[in-house]
Amino acid sequence: GEFNDWNPDATPLTSEGVSGIWEAFVPHVGHGAIYKYQIWSRLHGQVVQKADPFAIHAETSPKTGSVVWDLEYERCLLYTS
């Protein structure tokens, strides 16, 4: 994502066993940062970029990035309006 200058090798994911869950900790990523997952398909032998299916926010079409969203940020906006 933006936080690693879109370098897929800079932030590798690690597998959480047989659960199918992969994770990475990325320090200092802020509200509004855009990211995607880069996935290598063993079945098709190709690399694809995918949006986060569990992201709270996403870029507006035709862009396809996921957006880091701090729920506290949204709550603060509601209370200060």
Tab-separated table of N, CA and C in Angstrom:
chain	number	residue	atom	x	y	z
A	1	GLY	N	0.809	-1.189	0.000
A	1	GLY	CA	0.000	0.000	0.000
A	1	GLY	C	0.854	1.255	0.000
A	2	GLU	N	0.192	2.366	0.217
A	2	GLU	CA	0.898	3.649	0.255
A	2	GLU	C	1.987	3.658	1.320
A	3	PHE	N	1.747	2.967	2.424
A	3	PHE	CA	2.662	2.975	3.567
A	3	PHE	C	3.989	2.283	3.282
A	4	ASN	N	4.072	1.468	2.231
A	4	ASN	CA	5.342	0.822	1.886
A	4	ASN	C	5.710	1.083	0.427
A	5	ASP	N	5.171	2.159	-0.122
A	5	ASP	CA	5.429	2.576	-1.502
A	5	ASP	C	5.035	1.482	-2.496
A	6	TRP	N	3.987	0.735	-2.164
A	6	TRP	CA	3.426	-0.331	-3.002
A	6	TRP	C	4.426	-1.443	-3.292
A	7	ASN	N	5.352	-1.667	-2.376
A	7	ASN	CA	6.339	-2.744	-2.518
A	7	ASN	C	5.793	-4.001	-1.838
A	8	PRO	N	5.384	-5.021	-2.594
A	8	PRO	CA	4.782	-6.213	-1.988
A	8	PRO	C	5.745	-7.015	-1.116
A	9	ASP	N	7.042	-6.856	-1.334
A	9	ASP	CA	8.024	-7.581	-0.523
A	9	ASP	C	8.287	-6.901	0.816
A	10	ALA	N	7.864	-5.650	0.964
A	10	ALA	CA	8.143	-4.896	2.187
A	10	ALA	C	7.265	-5.320	3.355
A	11	THR	N	6.095	-5.864	3.078
A	11	THR	CA	5.151	-6.226	4.137
A	11	THR	C	4.580	-7.617	3.874
A	12	PRO	N	5.383	-8.654	4.083
A	12	PRO	CA	4.874	-10.011	3.823
A	12	PRO	C	3.847	-10.438	4.871
A	13	LEU	N	2.874	-11.206	4.439
A	13	LEU	CA	1.880	-11.775	5.350
A	13	LEU	C	2.378	-13.121	5.854
A	14	THR	N	1.957	-13.489	7.051
A	14	THR	CA	2.285	-14.807	7.592
A	14	THR	C	0.992	-15.573	7.833
A	15	SER	N	1.065	-16.869	7.616
A	15	SER	CA	-0.106	-17.732	7.762
A	15	SER	C	-0.343	-18.076	9.222
A	16	GLU	N	-1.604	-18.076	9.600
A	16	GLU	CA	-2.000	-18.481	10.952
A	16	GLU	C	-2.423	-19.953	10.932
A	17	GLY	N	-1.507	-20.820	10.543
A	17	GLY	CA	-1.791	-22.256	10.529
A	17	GLY	C	-2.759	-22.646	9.431
A	18	VAL	N	-3.628	-23.608	9.731
A	18	VAL	CA	-4.550	-24.144	8.730
A	18	VAL	C	-5.856	-23.355	8.648
A	19	SER	N	-5.959	-22.262	9.371
A	19	SER	CA	-7.201	-21.480	9.422
A	19	SER	C	-7.510	-20.767	8.108
A	20	GLY	N	-6.501	-20.551	7.278
A	20	GLY	CA	-6.694	-19.776	6.060
A	20	GLY	C	-6.533	-18.283	6.287
A	21	ILE	N	-6.227	-17.900	7.526
A	21	ILE	CA	-6.044	-16.488	7.867
A	21	ILE	C	-4.569	-16.125	7.720
A	22	TRP	N	-4.322	-15.011	7.071
A	22	TRP	CA	-2.973	-14.471	6.911
A	22	TRP	C	-2.960	-13.093	7.550
A	23	GLU	N	-1.817	-12.718	8.143
A	23	GLU	CA	-1.761	-11.425	8.818
A	23	GLU	C	-0.394	-10.781	8.692
A	24	ALA	N	-0.376	-9.481	8.941
A	24	ALA	CA	0.861	-8.705	9.019
A	24	ALA	C	0.595	-7.535	9.951
A	25	PHE	N	1.611	-7.136	10.678
A	25	PHE	CA	1.515	-5.936	11.503
A	25	PHE	C	2.282	-4.838	10.786
A	26	VAL	N	1.623	-3.725	10.569
A	26	VAL	CA	2.246	-2.607	9.874
A	26	VAL	C	2.186	-1.393	10.793
A	27	PRO	N	3.313	-1.038	11.424
A	27	PRO	CA	3.299	0.103	12.340
A	27	PRO	C	3.114	1.425	11.591
A	28	HIS	N	2.497	2.366	12.266
A	28	HIS	CA	2.365	3.747	11.781
A	28	HIS	C	1.502	3.890	10.528
A	29	VAL	N	0.580	2.969	10.302
A	29	VAL	CA	-0.361	3.140	9.191
A	29	VAL	C	-1.515	3.986	9.705
A	30	GLY	N	-1.822	5.043	8.990
A	30	GLY	CA	-2.830	5.962	9.481
A	30	GLY	C	-4.166	5.877	8.774
A	31	HIS	N	-5.125	6.556	9.352
A	31	HIS	CA	-6.473	6.667	8.811
A	31	HIS	C	-6.410	7.157	7.367
A	32	GLY	N	-7.080	6.458	6.477
A	32	GLY	CA	-7.143	6.868	5.082
A	32	GLY	C	-6.095	6.250	4.177
A	33	ALA	N	-5.159	5.479	4.733
A	33	ALA	CA	-4.130	4.841	3.907
A	33	ALA	C	-4.771	3.808	2.980
A	34	ILE	N	-4.304	3.748	1.759
A	34	ILE	CA	-4.855	2.839	0.758
A	34	ILE	C	-3.939	1.630	0.620
A	35	TYR	N	-4.560	0.452	0.480
A	35	TYR	CA	-3.785	-0.784	0.349
A	35	TYR	C	-4.552	-1.824	-0.452
A	36	LYS	N	-3.822	-2.837	-0.913
A	36	LYS	CA	-4.391	-4.021	-1.565
A	36	LYS	C	-3.557	-5.216	-1.129
A	37	TYR	N	-4.107	-6.393	-1.325
A	37	TYR	CA	-3.352	-7.623	-1.112
A	37	TYR	C	-2.805	-8.078	-2.450
A	38	GLN	N	-1.554	-8.545	-2.455
A	38	GLN	CA	-0.994	-9.156	-3.655
A	38	GLN	C	-0.930	-10.650	-3.398
A	39	ILE	N	-1.585	-11.415	-4.247
A	39	ILE	CA	-1.739	-12.850	-4.037
A	39	ILE	C	-1.144	-13.603	-5.214
A	40	TRP	N	-0.364	-14.614	-4.897
A	40	TRP	CA	0.171	-15.498	-5.921
A	40	TRP	C	-0.685	-16.748	-5.954
A	41	SER	N	-1.253	-17.052	-7.097
A	41	SER	CA	-2.114	-18.216	-7.256
A	41	SER	C	-1.290	-19.412	-7.706
A	42	ARG	N	-1.218	-20.425	-6.850
A	42	ARG	CA	-0.522	-21.653	-7.253
A	42	ARG	C	-1.285	-22.352	-8.369
A	43	LEU	N	-2.596	-22.255	-8.338
A	43	LEU	CA	-3.434	-22.917	-9.329
A	43	LEU	C	-3.200	-22.362	-10.732
A	44	HIS	N	-3.156	-21.037	-10.841
A	44	HIS	CA	-3.017	-20.403	-12.152
A	44	HIS	C	-1.610	-19.866	-12.410
A	45	GLY	N	-0.743	-19.896	-11.397
A	45	GLY	CA	0.626	-19.427	-11.564
A	45	GLY	C	0.728	-17.951	-11.903
A	46	GLN	N	-0.150	-17.147	-11.352
A	46	GLN	CA	-0.105	-15.716	-11.631
A	46	GLN	C	-0.254	-14.907	-10.348
A	47	VAL	N	0.146	-13.649	-10.425
A	47	VAL	CA	0.036	-12.727	-9.299
A	47	VAL	C	-1.114	-11.766	-9.590
A	48	VAL	N	-1.972	-11.580	-8.601
A	48	VAL	CA	-3.096	-10.653	-8.744
A	48	VAL	C	-3.162	-9.755	-7.517
A	49	GLN	N	-3.710	-8.570	-7.693
A	49	GLN	CA	-3.947	-7.668	-6.569
A	49	GLN	C	-5.430	-7.680	-6.254
A	50	LYS	N	-5.738	-7.800	-4.976
A	50	LYS	CA	-7.129	-7.910	-4.534
A	50	LYS	C	-7.416	-6.912	-3.427
A	51	ALA	N	-8.647	-6.437	-3.391
A	51	ALA	CA	-9.109	-5.597	-2.290
A	51	ALA	C	-9.358	-6.474	-1.070
A	52	ASP	N	-9.342	-5.862	0.089
A	52	ASP	CA	-9.609	-6.560	1.346
A	52	ASP	C	-11.114	-6.810	1.454
A	53	PRO	N	-11.550	-8.071	1.502
A	53	PRO	CA	-12.992	-8.337	1.571
A	53	PRO	C	-13.623	-7.902	2.892
A	54	PHE	N	-12.804	-7.633	3.901
A	54	PHE	CA	-13.324	-7.209	5.202
A	54	PHE	C	-13.071	-5.730	5.486
A	55	ALA	N	-12.624	-4.988	4.490
A	55	ALA	CA	-12.352	-3.559	4.677
A	55	ALA	C	-13.638	-2.803	4.995
A	56	ILE	N	-13.518	-1.801	5.825
A	56	ILE	CA	-14.668	-0.976	6.193
A	56	ILE	C	-14.946	0.072	5.114
A	57	HIS	N	-13.887	0.548	4.463
A	57	HIS	CA	-14.037	1.534	3.390
A	57	HIS	C	-13.189	1.120	2.200
A	58	ALA	N	-13.571	1.616	1.027
A	58	ALA	CA	-12.841	1.331	-0.206
A	58	ALA	C	-12.830	2.578	-1.077
A	59	GLU	N	-11.887	2.600	-2.008
A	59	GLU	CA	-11.840	3.699	-2.965
A	59	GLU	C	-13.093	3.672	-3.843
A	60	THR	N	-13.410	4.813	-4.410
A	60	THR	CA	-14.542	4.921	-5.319
A	60	THR	C	-14.163	4.345	-6.679
A	61	SER	N	-15.074	3.596	-7.279
A	61	SER	CA	-14.866	2.995	-8.595
A	61	SER	C	-14.517	4.087	-9.607
A	62	PRO	N	-13.607	3.861	-10.505
A	62	PRO	CA	-13.050	2.593	-10.937
A	62	PRO	C	-11.832	2.127	-10.142
A	63	LYS	N	-11.386	2.887	-9.153
A	63	LYS	CA	-10.268	2.447	-8.322
A	63	LYS	C	-10.727	1.294	-7.437
A	64	THR	N	-9.773	0.475	-6.981
A	64	THR	CA	-10.164	-0.742	-6.256
A	64	THR	C	-9.426	-0.946	-4.943
A	65	GLY	N	-8.754	0.069	-4.438
A	65	GLY	CA	-8.004	-0.083	-3.193
A	65	GLY	C	-8.902	-0.099	-1.969
A	66	SER	N	-8.425	-0.768	-0.937
A	66	SER	CA	-9.090	-0.747	0.365
A	66	SER	C	-8.517	0.418	1.158
A	67	VAL	N	-9.302	0.969	2.072
A	67	VAL	CA	-8.890	2.153	2.822
A	67	VAL	C	-8.902	1.846	4.314
A	68	VAL	N	-7.765	2.107	4.974
A	68	VAL	CA	-7.704	1.954	6.428
A	68	VAL	C	-8.650	2.985	7.025
A	69	TRP	N	-9.535	2.533	7.897
A	69	TRP	CA	-10.524	3.444	8.463
A	69	TRP	C	-10.554	3.289	9.970
A	70	ASP	N	-10.257	4.367	10.660
A	70	ASP	CA	-10.267	4.389	12.119
A	70	ASP	C	-11.682	4.715	12.582
A	71	LEU	N	-12.349	3.761	13.197
A	71	LEU	CA	-13.731	3.972	13.627
A	71	LEU	C	-13.844	5.074	14.676
A	72	GLU	N	-12.805	5.288	15.464
A	72	GLU	CA	-12.808	6.394	16.427
A	72	GLU	C	-12.846	7.730	15.699
A	73	TYR	N	-12.192	7.818	14.552
A	73	TYR	CA	-12.195	9.034	13.734
A	73	TYR	C	-13.625	9.384	13.339
A	74	GLU	N	-14.371	8.381	12.880
A	74	GLU	CA	-15.756	8.607	12.473
A	74	GLU	C	-16.615	9.018	13.665
A	75	ARG	N	-16.416	8.384	14.797
A	75	ARG	CA	-17.192	8.705	15.992
A	75	ARG	C	-16.921	10.134	16.446
A	76	CYS	N	-15.671	10.568	16.366
A	76	CYS	CA	-15.324	11.939	16.753
A	76	CYS	C	-16.008	12.948	15.840
A	77	LEU	N	-16.107	12.638	14.558
A	77	LEU	CA	-16.787	13.544	13.633
A	77	LEU	C	-18.257	13.679	13.987
A	78	LEU	N	-18.879	12.590	14.397
A	78	LEU	CA	-20.292	12.633	14.760
A	78	LEU	C	-20.527	13.515	15.981
A	79	TYR	N	-19.623	13.450	16.938
A	79	TYR	CA	-19.812	14.200	18.177
A	79	TYR	C	-19.424	15.666	18.064
A	80	THR	N	-18.614	16.018	17.094
A	80	THR	CA	-18.195	17.411	16.963
A	80	THR	C	-19.041	18.175	15.957
A	81	SER	N	-19.896	17.489	15.242
A	81	SER	CA	-20.718	18.163	14.218
A	81	SER	C	-21.878	18.903	14.838
